[in-house]
């Protein structure tokens, strides 16, 4: 059990490091969007459906990669 709890942050950080332009993500605020620009600490995510609404977010603001 201890090992399982400890491996989650490692897997999450490797998933975030593997994000690339075009990937769909879910932000911590609940918004879904598509990555349009990848930086070292910040990502630009398009959250508009039909309209181009881009927000710049920190890595830790991305909750998960959406399918």
Coordinates of C-alpha atoms in Angstrom, one line a residue:
X1 CA 0.0 0.0 0.0
X2 CA 2.8 2.4 0.8
X3 CA 4.5 1.9 -2.5
X4 CA 1.2 2.4 -4.4
X5 CA 0.5 5.8 -2.7
X6 CA 4.1 6.9 -3.3
X7 CA 4.1 6.1 -7.1
X8 CA 1.1 8.4 -8.0
X9 CA 3.0 11.7 -8.0
X10 CA 5.7 10.2 -10.1
X11 CA 3.3 8.9 -12.7
X12 CA 1.4 12.2 -12.8
X13 CA 4.5 14.3 -13.3
X14 CA 5.7 12.0 -16.1
X15 CA 2.2 12.3 -17.7
X16 CA 2.4 16.1 -17.5
X17 CA 6.0 16.1 -18.9
X18 CA 4.7 14.1 -21.9
X19 CA 2.0 16.6 -22.8
X20 CA 2.3 18.0 -26.3
X21 CA 0.4 20.4 -28.6
X22 CA -3.0 19.0 -29.5
X23 CA -3.5 16.9 -26.3
X24 CA -6.8 17.2 -24.6
X25 CA -6.6 18.1 -20.9
X26 CA -8.8 18.8 -17.9
X27 CA -7.9 21.8 -15.7
X28 CA -8.1 21.8 -12.0
X29 CA -11.0 24.3 -12.3
X30 CA -13.0 21.8 -14.3
X31 CA -12.5 23.3 -17.8
X32 CA -11.7 21.0 -20.6
X33 CA -9.4 22.1 -23.4
X34 CA -6.7 21.5 -25.9
X35 CA -3.0 22.3 -25.4
X36 CA -1.8 24.9 -28.0
X37 CA 1.6 25.9 -26.6
X38 CA 4.0 24.0 -24.3
X39 CA 6.5 25.8 -22.1
X40 CA 8.7 24.6 -19.2
X41 CA 6.4 25.9 -16.4
X42 CA 3.3 27.2 -18.3
X43 CA 1.0 25.7 -20.9
X44 CA -1.4 27.6 -23.1
X45 CA -4.8 25.8 -23.4
X46 CA -7.7 26.6 -25.7
X47 CA -10.9 26.3 -23.7
X48 CA -13.3 27.8 -26.2
X49 CA -15.7 25.6 -28.1
X50 CA -15.9 27.2 -31.6
X51 CA -14.4 30.4 -30.2
X52 CA -10.7 30.8 -29.7
X53 CA -10.3 31.4 -26.0
X54 CA -6.8 30.7 -24.8
X55 CA -5.6 30.7 -21.2
X56 CA -2.1 30.3 -19.9
X57 CA -1.9 27.9 -16.9
X58 CA 0.8 26.5 -14.7
X59 CA 1.7 22.8 -14.9
X60 CA 0.0 22.1 -11.6
X61 CA -3.3 23.6 -12.8
X62 CA -3.7 20.6 -15.2
X63 CA -5.6 17.9 -13.4
X64 CA -5.4 15.2 -16.0
X65 CA -5.0 14.3 -19.6
X66 CA -8.5 13.8 -21.1
X67 CA -9.2 10.9 -23.5

